[in-house]
């Protein structure tokens, strides 16, 4: 696993609305599968709230308040990991993946 996140959700909710475990799940899955296109589509759809019909919770929404760090039993540096997630999945092509995700999963 790239992040070490177990998905326990003790860090949630984030005051900025970041779907922390959702972001880490897709990032970790990408490093297992190596399938970048699938990861970018699922990142646009899942933390993006498109699948559950909710507001977005992308990694780039993190404001580095650090409130989540002490809640994490794995002592993960959540804000730094989210920066890496945003760098990987929120590049110039992110907008296009959001359009595709809405077509594939939108309600
Ligand atoms: S550091 Fe980022 S992810 Fe953690 S609670 Fe603050 S805004 Fe949310
Ligand atoms: S508390 Fe830590 S291990 Fe649990 S979901 Fe949040 S980041 Fe992952």
PDB file of N, CA and C and ligand atoms in Angstrom:
ATOM      1  N   UNK A   1       0.827  -1.208   0.000  1.00  0.00           N
ATOM      2  CA  UNK A   1       0.000   0.000   0.000  1.00  0.00           C
ATOM      3  C   UNK A   1       0.859   1.256   0.000  1.00  0.00           C
ATOM      4  N   UNK A   2       0.439   2.207  -0.782  1.00  0.00           N
ATOM      5  CA  UNK A   2       1.233   3.427  -0.907  1.00  0.00           C
ATOM      6  C   UNK A   2       1.023   4.352   0.307  1.00  0.00           C
ATOM      7  N   UNK A   3      -0.229   4.481   0.757  1.00  0.00           N
ATOM      8  CA  UNK A   3      -0.512   5.431   1.834  1.00  0.00           C
ATOM      9  C   UNK A   3      -0.471   4.794   3.222  1.00  0.00           C
ATOM     10  N   UNK A   4      -0.853   3.536   3.353  1.00  0.00           N
ATOM     11  CA  UNK A   4      -0.976   2.900   4.668  1.00  0.00           C
ATOM     12  C   UNK A   4      -2.349   3.103   5.282  1.00  0.00           C
ATOM     13  N   UNK A   5      -3.269   3.673   4.522  1.00  0.00           N
ATOM     14  CA  UNK A   5      -4.628   3.922   5.031  1.00  0.00           C
ATOM     15  C   UNK A   5      -5.406   2.610   5.081  1.00  0.00           C
ATOM     16  N   UNK A   6      -6.087   2.374   6.220  1.00  0.00           N
ATOM     17  CA  UNK A   6      -6.884   1.147   6.380  1.00  0.00           C
ATOM     18  C   UNK A   6      -8.355   1.384   6.057  1.00  0.00           C
ATOM     19  N   UNK A   7      -8.722   2.642   5.800  1.00  0.00           N
ATOM     20  CA  UNK A   7     -10.123   2.945   5.521  1.00  0.00           C
ATOM     21  C   UNK A   7     -10.996   2.989   6.759  1.00  0.00           C
ATOM     22  N   UNK A   8     -10.398   3.138   7.934  1.00  0.00           N
ATOM     23  CA  UNK A   8     -11.163   3.087   9.199  1.00  0.00           C
ATOM     24  C   UNK A   8     -12.096   4.293   9.373  1.00  0.00           C
ATOM     25  N   UNK A   9     -11.795   5.381   8.709  1.00  0.00           N
ATOM     26  CA  UNK A   9     -12.619   6.613   8.712  1.00  0.00           C
ATOM     27  C   UNK A   9     -12.596   7.384  10.031  1.00  0.00           C
ATOM     28  N   UNK A  10     -11.673   7.074  10.942  1.00  0.00           N
ATOM     29  CA  UNK A  10     -11.582   7.853  12.194  1.00  0.00           C
ATOM     30  C   UNK A  10     -11.240   9.313  11.924  1.00  0.00           C
ATOM     31  N   UNK A  11     -10.634   9.588  10.777  1.00  0.00           N
ATOM     32  CA  UNK A  11     -10.234  10.956  10.429  1.00  0.00           C
ATOM     33  C   UNK A  11     -11.410  11.805   9.954  1.00  0.00           C
ATOM     34  N   UNK A  12     -12.520  11.159   9.689  1.00  0.00           N
ATOM     35  CA  UNK A  12     -13.660  11.864   9.095  1.00  0.00           C
ATOM     36  C   UNK A  12     -14.619  12.376  10.167  1.00  0.00           C
ATOM     37  N   UNK A  13     -15.394  13.449   9.929  1.00  0.00           N
ATOM     38  CA  UNK A  13     -15.398  14.211   8.689  1.00  0.00           C
ATOM     39  C   UNK A  13     -14.302  15.271   8.657  1.00  0.00           C
ATOM     40  N   UNK A  14     -13.885  15.601   7.462  1.00  0.00           N
ATOM     41  CA  UNK A  14     -12.936  16.695   7.261  1.00  0.00           C
ATOM     42  C   UNK A  14     -13.734  17.988   7.126  1.00  0.00           C
ATOM     43  N   UNK A  15     -13.344  19.059   7.839  1.00  0.00           N
ATOM     44  CA  UNK A  15     -14.092  20.311   7.746  1.00  0.00           C
ATOM     45  C   UNK A  15     -14.110  20.922   6.345  1.00  0.00           C
ATOM     46  N   UNK A  16     -13.171  20.528   5.500  1.00  0.00           N
ATOM     47  CA  UNK A  16     -13.161  21.026   4.119  1.00  0.00           C
ATOM     48  C   UNK A  16     -13.841  20.060   3.158  1.00  0.00           C
ATOM     49  N   UNK A  17     -14.401  18.996   3.707  1.00  0.00           N
ATOM     50  CA  UNK A  17     -15.172  18.074   2.885  1.00  0.00           C
ATOM     51  C   UNK A  17     -14.355  17.072   2.097  1.00  0.00           C
ATOM     52  N   UNK A  18     -13.065  16.941   2.413  1.00  0.00           N
ATOM     53  CA  UNK A  18     -12.241  15.985   1.667  1.00  0.00           C
ATOM     54  C   UNK A  18     -12.647  14.552   2.035  1.00  0.00           C
ATOM     55  N   UNK A  19     -12.858  13.731   1.035  1.00  0.00           N
ATOM     56  CA  UNK A  19     -13.129  12.306   1.243  1.00  0.00           C
ATOM     57  C   UNK A  19     -11.775  11.618   1.399  1.00  0.00           C
ATOM     58  N   UNK A  20     -11.217  11.722   2.594  1.00  0.00           N
ATOM     59  CA  UNK A  20      -9.833  11.259   2.823  1.00  0.00           C
ATOM     60  C   UNK A  20      -9.663   9.769   2.478  1.00  0.00           C
ATOM     61  N   UNK A  21     -10.444   8.860   3.102  1.00  0.00           N
ATOM     62  CA  UNK A  21     -10.240   7.441   2.755  1.00  0.00           C
ATOM     63  C   UNK A  21     -10.552   7.124   1.297  1.00  0.00           C
ATOM     64  N   UNK A  22     -11.508   7.841   0.711  1.00  0.00           N
ATOM     65  CA  UNK A  22     -11.835   7.607  -0.704  1.00  0.00           C
ATOM     66  C   UNK A  22     -10.669   7.983  -1.608  1.00  0.00           C
ATOM     67  N   UNK A  23     -10.034   9.112  -1.317  1.00  0.00           N
ATOM     68  CA  UNK A  23      -8.860   9.541  -2.102  1.00  0.00           C
ATOM     69  C   UNK A  23      -7.727   8.521  -1.982  1.00  0.00           C
ATOM     70  N   UNK A  24      -7.491   8.059  -0.741  1.00  0.00           N
ATOM     71  CA  UNK A  24      -6.371   7.134  -0.516  1.00  0.00           C
ATOM     72  C   UNK A  24      -6.649   5.756  -1.126  1.00  0.00           C
ATOM     73  N   UNK A  25      -7.906   5.325  -1.097  1.00  0.00           N
ATOM     74  CA  UNK A  25      -8.256   4.017  -1.661  1.00  0.00           C
ATOM     75  C   UNK A  25      -7.895   3.977  -3.155  1.00  0.00           C
ATOM     76  N   UNK A  26      -8.248   5.038  -3.863  1.00  0.00           N
ATOM     77  CA  UNK A  26      -8.004   5.049  -5.306  1.00  0.00           C
ATOM     78  C   UNK A  26      -6.519   5.197  -5.609  1.00  0.00           C
ATOM     79  N   UNK A  27      -5.839   5.994  -4.811  1.00  0.00           N
ATOM     80  CA  UNK A  27      -4.386   6.158  -4.970  1.00  0.00           C
ATOM     81  C   UNK A  27      -3.676   4.810  -4.740  1.00  0.00           C
ATOM     82  N   UNK A  28      -4.063   4.100  -3.685  1.00  0.00           N
ATOM     83  CA  UNK A  28      -3.448   2.797  -3.385  1.00  0.00           C
ATOM     84  C   UNK A  28      -3.777   1.774  -4.470  1.00  0.00           C
ATOM     85  N   UNK A  29      -5.027   1.772  -4.914  1.00  0.00           N
ATOM     86  CA  UNK A  29      -5.421   0.827  -5.963  1.00  0.00           C
ATOM     87  C   UNK A  29      -4.630   1.067  -7.244  1.00  0.00           C
ATOM     88  N   UNK A  30      -4.371   2.357  -7.537  1.00  0.00           N
ATOM     89  CA  UNK A  30      -3.586   2.678  -8.730  1.00  0.00           C
ATOM     90  C   UNK A  30      -2.185   2.076  -8.629  1.00  0.00           C
ATOM     91  N   UNK A  31      -1.562   2.166  -7.480  1.00  0.00           N
ATOM     92  CA  UNK A  31      -0.201   1.634  -7.347  1.00  0.00           C
ATOM     93  C   UNK A  31      -0.182   0.108  -7.345  1.00  0.00           C
ATOM     94  N   UNK A  32      -1.332  -0.523  -7.048  1.00  0.00           N
ATOM     95  CA  UNK A  32      -1.427  -1.987  -7.156  1.00  0.00           C
ATOM     96  C   UNK A  32      -1.648  -2.408  -8.597  1.00  0.00           C
ATOM     97  N   UNK A  33      -2.570  -1.725  -9.279  1.00  0.00           N
ATOM     98  CA  UNK A  33      -2.977  -2.165 -10.622  1.00  0.00           C
ATOM     99  C   UNK A  33      -2.135  -1.545 -11.729  1.00  0.00           C
ATOM    100  N   UNK A  34      -1.671  -0.319 -11.506  1.00  0.00           N
ATOM    101  CA  UNK A  34      -0.938   0.407 -12.545  1.00  0.00           C
ATOM    102  C   UNK A  34      -1.836   0.952 -13.641  1.00  0.00           C
ATOM    103  N   UNK A  35      -3.158   0.810 -13.456  1.00  0.00           N
ATOM    104  CA  UNK A  35      -4.098   1.259 -14.485  1.00  0.00           C
ATOM    105  C   UNK A  35      -4.462   2.726 -14.245  1.00  0.00           C
ATOM    106  N   UNK A  36      -3.731   3.626 -14.909  1.00  0.00           N
ATOM    107  CA  UNK A  36      -3.885   5.059 -14.655  1.00  0.00           C
ATOM    108  C   UNK A  36      -5.226   5.594 -15.153  1.00  0.00           C
ATOM    109  N   UNK A  37      -5.683   5.112 -16.321  1.00  0.00           N
ATOM    110  CA  UNK A  37      -6.954   5.612 -16.855  1.00  0.00           C
ATOM    111  C   UNK A  37      -8.115   5.244 -15.934  1.00  0.00           C
ATOM    112  N   UNK A  38      -8.137   3.998 -15.493  1.00  0.00           N
ATOM    113  CA  UNK A  38      -9.208   3.570 -14.586  1.00  0.00           C
ATOM    114  C   UNK A  38      -9.138   4.363 -13.280  1.00  0.00           C
ATOM    115  N   UNK A  39      -7.929   4.571 -12.772  1.00  0.00           N
ATOM    116  CA  UNK A  39      -7.768   5.298 -11.507  1.00  0.00           C
ATOM    117  C   UNK A  39      -8.260   6.741 -11.653  1.00  0.00           C
ATOM    118  N   UNK A  40      -7.944   7.383 -12.773  1.00  0.00           N
ATOM    119  CA  UNK A  40      -8.367   8.783 -12.960  1.00  0.00           C
ATOM    120  C   UNK A  40      -9.880   8.883 -13.114  1.00  0.00           C
ATOM    121  N   UNK A  41     -10.473   7.905 -13.781  1.00  0.00           N
ATOM    122  CA  UNK A  41     -11.928   7.898 -13.912  1.00  0.00           C
ATOM    123  C   UNK A  41     -12.579   7.687 -12.540  1.00  0.00           C
ATOM    124  N   UNK A  42     -12.070   6.709 -11.787  1.00  0.00           N
ATOM    125  CA  UNK A  42     -12.665   6.413 -10.486  1.00  0.00           C
ATOM    126  C   UNK A  42     -12.410   7.538  -9.487  1.00  0.00           C
ATOM    127  N   UNK A  43     -11.253   8.201  -9.622  1.00  0.00           N
ATOM    128  CA  UNK A  43     -10.976   9.344  -8.746  1.00  0.00           C
ATOM    129  C   UNK A  43     -11.955  10.485  -9.022  1.00  0.00           C
ATOM    130  N   UNK A  44     -12.196  10.740 -10.315  1.00  0.00           N
ATOM    131  CA  UNK A  44     -13.154  11.795 -10.683  1.00  0.00           C
ATOM    132  C   UNK A  44     -14.540  11.457 -10.140  1.00  0.00           C
ATOM    133  N   UNK A  45     -14.897  10.155 -10.176  1.00  0.00           N
ATOM    134  CA  UNK A  45     -16.256   9.741  -9.829  1.00  0.00           C
ATOM    135  C   UNK A  45     -16.490   9.577  -8.336  1.00  0.00           C
ATOM    136  N   UNK A  46     -15.558   8.958  -7.627  1.00  0.00           N
ATOM    137  CA  UNK A  46     -15.843   8.555  -6.239  1.00  0.00           C
ATOM    138  C   UNK A  46     -15.630   9.682  -5.241  1.00  0.00           C
ATOM    139  N   UNK A  47     -14.403  10.157  -5.022  1.00  0.00           N
ATOM    140  CA  UNK A  47     -14.277  11.330  -4.144  1.00  0.00           C
ATOM    141  C   UNK A  47     -14.976  12.549  -4.727  1.00  0.00           C
ATOM    142  N   UNK A  48     -15.223  12.516  -6.013  1.00  0.00           N
ATOM    143  CA  UNK A  48     -15.943  13.612  -6.673  1.00  0.00           C
ATOM    144  C   UNK A  48     -17.418  13.651  -6.341  1.00  0.00           C
ATOM    145  N   UNK A  49     -17.897  12.636  -5.640  1.00  0.00           N
ATOM    146  CA  UNK A  49     -19.300  12.618  -5.217  1.00  0.00           C
ATOM    147  C   UNK A  49     -20.251  12.233  -6.324  1.00  0.00           C
ATOM    148  N   UNK A  50     -19.728  11.909  -7.501  1.00  0.00           N
ATOM    149  CA  UNK A  50     -20.602  11.625  -8.647  1.00  0.00           C
ATOM    150  C   UNK A  50     -21.356  10.308  -8.441  1.00  0.00           C
ATOM    151  N   UNK A  51     -20.674   9.317  -7.889  1.00  0.00           N
ATOM    152  CA  UNK A  51     -21.322   8.010  -7.701  1.00  0.00           C
ATOM    153  C   UNK A  51     -22.424   8.103  -6.645  1.00  0.00           C
ATOM    154  N   UNK A  52     -22.166   8.795  -5.543  1.00  0.00           N
ATOM    155  CA  UNK A  52     -23.179   8.835  -4.483  1.00  0.00           C
ATOM    156  C   UNK A  52     -24.082  10.065  -4.571  1.00  0.00           C
ATOM    157  N   UNK A  53     -23.932  10.849  -5.641  1.00  0.00           N
ATOM    158  CA  UNK A  53     -24.780  12.020  -5.815  1.00  0.00           C
ATOM    159  C   UNK A  53     -24.581  13.054  -4.731  1.00  0.00           C
ATOM    160  N   UNK A  54     -23.324  13.290  -4.378  1.00  0.00           N
ATOM    161  CA  UNK A  54     -22.983  14.188  -3.269  1.00  0.00           C
ATOM    162  C   UNK A  54     -22.005  15.263  -3.761  1.00  0.00           C
ATOM    163  N   UNK A  55     -21.613  16.169  -2.854  1.00  0.00           N
ATOM    164  CA  UNK A  55     -20.664  17.224  -3.221  1.00  0.00           C
ATOM    165  C   UNK A  55     -19.249  16.629  -3.343  1.00  0.00           C
ATOM    166  N   UNK A  56     -18.365  17.284  -4.107  1.00  0.00           N
ATOM    167  CA  UNK A  56     -17.004  16.767  -4.269  1.00  0.00           C
ATOM    168  C   UNK A  56     -16.190  16.782  -2.977  1.00  0.00           C
ATOM    169  N   UNK A  57     -15.274  15.816  -2.874  1.00  0.00           N
ATOM    170  CA  UNK A  57     -14.365  15.751  -1.720  1.00  0.00           C
ATOM    171  C   UNK A  57     -12.961  15.445  -2.191  1.00  0.00           C
ATOM    172  N   UNK A  58     -12.506  16.198  -3.202  1.00  0.00           N
ATOM    173  CA  UNK A  58     -11.195  15.937  -3.803  1.00  0.00           C
ATOM    174  C   UNK A  58     -10.039  16.318  -2.873  1.00  0.00           C
ATOM    175  N   UNK A  59      -8.912  15.694  -3.106  1.00  0.00           N
ATOM    176  CA  UNK A  59      -7.711  15.932  -2.299  1.00  0.00           C
ATOM    177  C   UNK A  59      -7.279  17.403  -2.313  1.00  0.00           C
ATOM    178  N   UNK A  60      -7.482  18.081  -3.431  1.00  0.00           N
ATOM    179  CA  UNK A  60      -7.056  19.486  -3.550  1.00  0.00           C
ATOM    180  C   UNK A  60      -7.863  20.419  -2.652  1.00  0.00           C
ATOM    181  N   UNK A  61      -8.963  19.930  -2.081  1.00  0.00           N
ATOM    182  CA  UNK A  61      -9.767  20.764  -1.175  1.00  0.00           C
ATOM    183  C   UNK A  61      -9.134  20.868   0.219  1.00  0.00           C
ATOM    184  N   UNK A  62      -8.103  20.083   0.471  1.00  0.00           N
ATOM    185  CA  UNK A  62      -7.419  20.127   1.782  1.00  0.00           C
ATOM    186  C   UNK A  62      -6.773  21.497   1.981  1.00  0.00           C
ATOM    187  N   UNK A  63      -7.033  22.108   3.155  1.00  0.00           N
ATOM    188  CA  UNK A  63      -6.456  23.415   3.468  1.00  0.00           C
ATOM    189  C   UNK A  63      -5.333  23.292   4.512  1.00  0.00           C
ATOM    190  N   UNK A  64      -4.878  22.055   4.730  1.00  0.00           N
ATOM    191  CA  UNK A  64      -3.724  21.800   5.609  1.00  0.00           C
ATOM    192  C   UNK A  64      -3.991  22.225   7.052  1.00  0.00           C
ATOM    193  N   UNK A  65      -5.234  22.118   7.514  1.00  0.00           N
ATOM    194  CA  UNK A  65      -5.536  22.520   8.901  1.00  0.00           C
ATOM    195  C   UNK A  65      -4.963  21.539   9.916  1.00  0.00           C
ATOM    196  N   UNK A  66      -4.685  20.323   9.489  1.00  0.00           N
ATOM    197  CA  UNK A  66      -4.046  19.259  10.277  1.00  0.00           C
ATOM    198  C   UNK A  66      -4.934  18.665  11.365  1.00  0.00           C
ATOM    199  N   UNK A  67      -6.229  18.989  11.371  1.00  0.00           N
ATOM    200  CA  UNK A  67      -7.135  18.437  12.388  1.00  0.00           C
ATOM    201  C   UNK A  67      -7.234  16.921  12.311  1.00  0.00           C
ATOM    202  N   UNK A  68      -7.027  16.377  11.113  1.00  0.00           N
ATOM    203  CA  UNK A  68      -7.215  14.933  10.924  1.00  0.00           C
ATOM    204  C   UNK A  68      -6.035  14.115  11.443  1.00  0.00           C
ATOM    205  N   UNK A  69      -4.869  14.721  11.541  1.00  0.00           N
ATOM    206  CA  UNK A  69      -3.658  13.940  11.797  1.00  0.00           C
ATOM    207  C   UNK A  69      -3.736  13.185  13.123  1.00  0.00           C
ATOM    208  N   UNK A  70      -4.166  13.849  14.179  1.00  0.00           N
ATOM    209  CA  UNK A  70      -4.177  13.186  15.485  1.00  0.00           C
ATOM    210  C   UNK A  70      -5.275  12.130  15.602  1.00  0.00           C
ATOM    211  N   UNK A  71      -6.241  12.174  14.691  1.00  0.00           N
ATOM    212  CA  UNK A  71      -7.326  11.180  14.732  1.00  0.00           C
ATOM    213  C   UNK A  71      -6.949   9.876  14.037  1.00  0.00           C
ATOM    214  N   UNK A  72      -5.869   9.884  13.288  1.00  0.00           N
ATOM    215  CA  UNK A  72      -5.505   8.708  12.484  1.00  0.00           C
ATOM    216  C   UNK A  72      -4.689   7.714  13.310  1.00  0.00           C
ATOM    217  N   UNK A  73      -5.226   6.491  13.539  1.00  0.00           N
ATOM    218  CA  UNK A  73      -4.489   5.487  14.313  1.00  0.00           C
ATOM    219  C   UNK A  73      -3.196   5.044  13.636  1.00  0.00           C
ATOM    220  N   UNK A  74      -3.108   5.269  12.313  1.00  0.00           N
ATOM    221  CA  UNK A  74      -1.885   4.885  11.582  1.00  0.00           C
ATOM    222  C   UNK A  74      -0.855   6.016  11.586  1.00  0.00           C
ATOM    223  N   UNK A  75      -1.193   7.152  12.208  1.00  0.00           N
ATOM    224  CA  UNK A  75      -0.298   8.319  12.275  1.00  0.00           C
ATOM    225  C   UNK A  75       0.184   8.760  10.893  1.00  0.00           C
ATOM    226  N   UNK A  76      -0.756   8.730   9.947  1.00  0.00           N
ATOM    227  CA  UNK A  76      -0.390   9.130   8.577  1.00  0.00           C
ATOM    228  C   UNK A  76      -0.306  10.648   8.476  1.00  0.00           C
ATOM    229  N   UNK A  77       0.615  11.118   7.660  1.00  0.00           N
ATOM    230  CA  UNK A  77       0.709  12.552   7.356  1.00  0.00           C
ATOM    231  C   UNK A  77      -0.321  12.837   6.253  1.00  0.00           C
ATOM    232  N   UNK A  78      -1.566  12.904   6.665  1.00  0.00           N
ATOM    233  CA  UNK A  78      -2.682  12.984   5.715  1.00  0.00           C
ATOM    234  C   UNK A  78      -2.546  14.180   4.763  1.00  0.00           C
ATOM    235  N   UNK A  79      -2.278  15.398   5.241  1.00  0.00           N
ATOM    236  CA  UNK A  79      -2.190  16.526   4.296  1.00  0.00           C
ATOM    237  C   UNK A  79      -1.117  16.328   3.226  1.00  0.00           C
ATOM    238  N   UNK A  80       0.035  15.786   3.601  1.00  0.00           N
ATOM    239  CA  UNK A  80       1.099  15.575   2.600  1.00  0.00           C
ATOM    240  C   UNK A  80       0.702  14.500   1.601  1.00  0.00           C
ATOM    241  N   UNK A  81       0.059  13.441   2.105  1.00  0.00           N
ATOM    242  CA  UNK A  81      -0.383  12.381   1.204  1.00  0.00           C
ATOM    243  C   UNK A  81      -1.445  12.907   0.238  1.00  0.00           C
ATOM    244  N   UNK A  82      -2.318  13.776   0.743  1.00  0.00           N
ATOM    245  CA  UNK A  82      -3.357  14.347  -0.132  1.00  0.00           C
ATOM    246  C   UNK A  82      -2.733  15.220  -1.214  1.00  0.00           C
ATOM    247  N   UNK A  83      -1.663  15.902  -0.875  1.00  0.00           N
ATOM    248  CA  UNK A  83      -0.953  16.702  -1.895  1.00  0.00           C
ATOM    249  C   UNK A  83      -0.472  15.802  -3.022  1.00  0.00           C
ATOM    250  N   UNK A  84       0.060  14.634  -2.643  1.00  0.00           N
ATOM    251  CA  UNK A  84       0.555  13.688  -3.652  1.00  0.00           C
ATOM    252  C   UNK A  84      -0.603  13.165  -4.498  1.00  0.00           C
ATOM    253  N   UNK A  85      -1.744  12.897  -3.849  1.00  0.00           N
ATOM    254  CA  UNK A  85      -2.923  12.412  -4.579  1.00  0.00           C
ATOM    255  C   UNK A  85      -3.389  13.465  -5.584  1.00  0.00           C
ATOM    256  N   UNK A  86      -3.483  14.711  -5.126  1.00  0.00           N
ATOM    257  CA  UNK A  86      -3.939  15.793  -6.009  1.00  0.00           C
ATOM    258  C   UNK A  86      -2.979  15.967  -7.179  1.00  0.00           C
ATOM    259  N   UNK A  87      -1.690  15.861  -6.906  1.00  0.00           N
ATOM    260  CA  UNK A  87      -0.693  16.009  -7.970  1.00  0.00           C
ATOM    261  C   UNK A  87      -0.853  14.904  -9.016  1.00  0.00           C
ATOM    262  N   UNK A  88      -1.162  13.696  -8.526  1.00  0.00           N
ATOM    263  CA  UNK A  88      -1.292  12.538  -9.440  1.00  0.00           C
ATOM    264  C   UNK A  88      -2.571  12.603 -10.260  1.00  0.00           C
ATOM    265  N   UNK A  89      -3.675  12.967  -9.602  1.00  0.00           N
ATOM    266  CA  UNK A  89      -4.981  12.801 -10.253  1.00  0.00           C
ATOM    267  C   UNK A  89      -5.675  14.100 -10.665  1.00  0.00           C
ATOM    268  N   UNK A  90      -5.148  15.246 -10.255  1.00  0.00           N
ATOM    269  CA  UNK A  90      -5.858  16.479 -10.572  1.00  0.00           C
ATOM    270  C   UNK A  90      -5.043  17.380 -11.506  1.00  0.00           C
ATOM    271  N   UNK A  91      -4.522  16.773 -12.527  1.00  0.00           N
ATOM    272  CA  UNK A  91      -3.774  17.528 -13.537  1.00  0.00           C
ATOM    273  C   UNK A  91      -4.706  18.155 -14.559  1.00  0.00           C
ATOM    274  N   UNK A  92      -4.134  18.552 -15.674  1.00  0.00           N
ATOM    275  CA  UNK A  92      -4.901  19.231 -16.729  1.00  0.00           C
ATOM    276  C   UNK A  92      -6.042  18.385 -17.296  1.00  0.00           C
ATOM    277  N   UNK A  93      -5.892  17.059 -17.185  1.00  0.00           N
ATOM    278  CA  UNK A  93      -6.912  16.175 -17.759  1.00  0.00           C
ATOM    279  C   UNK A  93      -8.055  15.866 -16.784  1.00  0.00           C
ATOM    280  N   UNK A  94      -7.978  16.388 -15.578  1.00  0.00           N
ATOM    281  CA  UNK A  94      -8.983  16.045 -14.550  1.00  0.00           C
ATOM    282  C   UNK A  94     -10.394  16.465 -14.962  1.00  0.00           C
ATOM    283  N   UNK A  95     -10.495  17.635 -15.578  1.00  0.00           N
ATOM    284  CA  UNK A  95     -11.811  18.125 -16.001  1.00  0.00           C
ATOM    285  C   UNK A  95     -12.472  17.136 -16.986  1.00  0.00           C
ATOM    286  N   UNK A  96     -11.675  16.643 -17.916  1.00  0.00           N
ATOM    287  CA  UNK A  96     -12.188  15.685 -18.900  1.00  0.00           C
ATOM    288  C   UNK A  96     -12.640  14.382 -18.247  1.00  0.00           C
ATOM    289  N   UNK A  97     -11.888  13.929 -17.255  1.00  0.00           N
ATOM    290  CA  UNK A  97     -12.277  12.708 -16.544  1.00  0.00           C
ATOM    291  C   UNK A  97     -13.574  12.922 -15.762  1.00  0.00           C
ATOM    292  N   UNK A  98     -13.797  14.133 -15.277  1.00  0.00           N
ATOM    293  CA  UNK A  98     -15.053  14.423 -14.561  1.00  0.00           C
ATOM    294  C   UNK A  98     -16.245  14.327 -15.516  1.00  0.00           C
ATOM    295  N   UNK A  99     -16.052  14.831 -16.732  1.00  0.00           N
ATOM    296  CA  UNK A  99     -17.129  14.750 -17.736  1.00  0.00           C
ATOM    297  C   UNK A  99     -17.446  13.287 -18.031  1.00  0.00           C
ATOM    298  N   UNK A 100     -16.395  12.480 -18.230  1.00  0.00           N
ATOM    299  CA  UNK A 100     -16.598  11.054 -18.507  1.00  0.00           C
ATOM    300  C   UNK A 100     -17.246  10.344 -17.325  1.00  0.00           C
ATOM    301  N   UNK A 101     -16.819  10.710 -16.111  1.00  0.00           N
ATOM    302  CA  UNK A 101     -17.381  10.072 -14.904  1.00  0.00           C
ATOM    303  C   UNK A 101     -18.861  10.397 -14.764  1.00  0.00           C
ATOM    304  N   UNK A 102     -19.236  11.628 -15.100  1.00  0.00           N
ATOM    305  CA  UNK A 102     -20.659  11.994 -15.020  1.00  0.00           C
ATOM    306  C   UNK A 102     -21.477  11.183 -16.019  1.00  0.00           C
ATOM    307  N   UNK A 103     -20.900  10.968 -17.195  1.00  0.00           N
ATOM    308  CA  UNK A 103     -21.603  10.156 -18.211  1.00  0.00           C
ATOM    309  C   UNK A 103     -21.729   8.710 -17.744  1.00  0.00           C
ATOM    310  N   UNK A 104     -20.669   8.199 -17.127  1.00  0.00           N
ATOM    311  CA  UNK A 104     -20.644   6.778 -16.740  1.00  0.00           C
ATOM    312  C   UNK A 104     -21.431   6.512 -15.457  1.00  0.00           C
ATOM    313  N   UNK A 105     -21.352   7.436 -14.487  1.00  0.00           N
ATOM    314  CA  UNK A 105     -21.909   7.132 -13.155  1.00  0.00           C
ATOM    315  C   UNK A 105     -22.945   8.139 -12.662  1.00  0.00           C
ATOM    316  N   UNK A 106     -23.124   9.241 -13.396  1.00  0.00           N
ATOM    317  CA  UNK A 106     -24.014  10.299 -12.903  1.00  0.00           C
ATOM    318  C   UNK A 106     -25.452   9.844 -12.779  1.00  0.00           C
ATOM    319  N   UNK A 107     -26.141  10.487 -11.820  1.00  0.00           N
ATOM    320  CA  UNK A 107     -27.545  10.101 -11.592  1.00  0.00           C
ATOM    321  C   UNK A 107     -28.463  11.170 -12.148  1.00  0.00           C
TER     322      UNK A 107
HETATM  323  S1  LIG B   1      -5.627  18.701   6.976  1.00  0.00           S
HETATM  324 FE1  LIG B   1      -6.831  18.653   5.098  1.00  0.00          FE
HETATM  325  S2  LIG B   1      -7.780  16.631   5.093  1.00  0.00           S
HETATM  326 FE2  LIG B   1      -7.092  17.015   7.184  1.00  0.00          FE
HETATM  327  S3  LIG B   1      -8.904  17.853   8.224  1.00  0.00           S
HETATM  328 FE3  LIG B   1      -7.662  19.605   7.459  1.00  0.00          FE
HETATM  329  S4  LIG B   1      -8.512  20.092   5.445  1.00  0.00           S
HETATM  330 FE4  LIG B   1      -9.256  18.037   6.014  1.00  0.00          FE
HETATM  331  S1  LIG B   2      -7.924   7.639  10.081  1.00  0.00           S
HETATM  332 FE1  LIG B   2      -6.064   7.235   8.896  1.00  0.00          FE
HETATM  333  S2  LIG B   2      -6.187   5.035   8.363  1.00  0.00           S
HETATM  334 FE2  LIG B   2      -8.251   5.699   9.004  1.00  0.00          FE
HETATM  335  S3  LIG B   2      -9.313   6.312   7.093  1.00  0.00           S
HETATM  336 FE3  LIG B   2      -8.379   8.169   7.940  1.00  0.00          FE
HETATM  337  S4  LIG B   2      -6.362   8.279   6.925  1.00  0.00           S
HETATM  338 FE4  LIG B   2      -7.108   6.186   6.652  1.00  0.00          FE
END
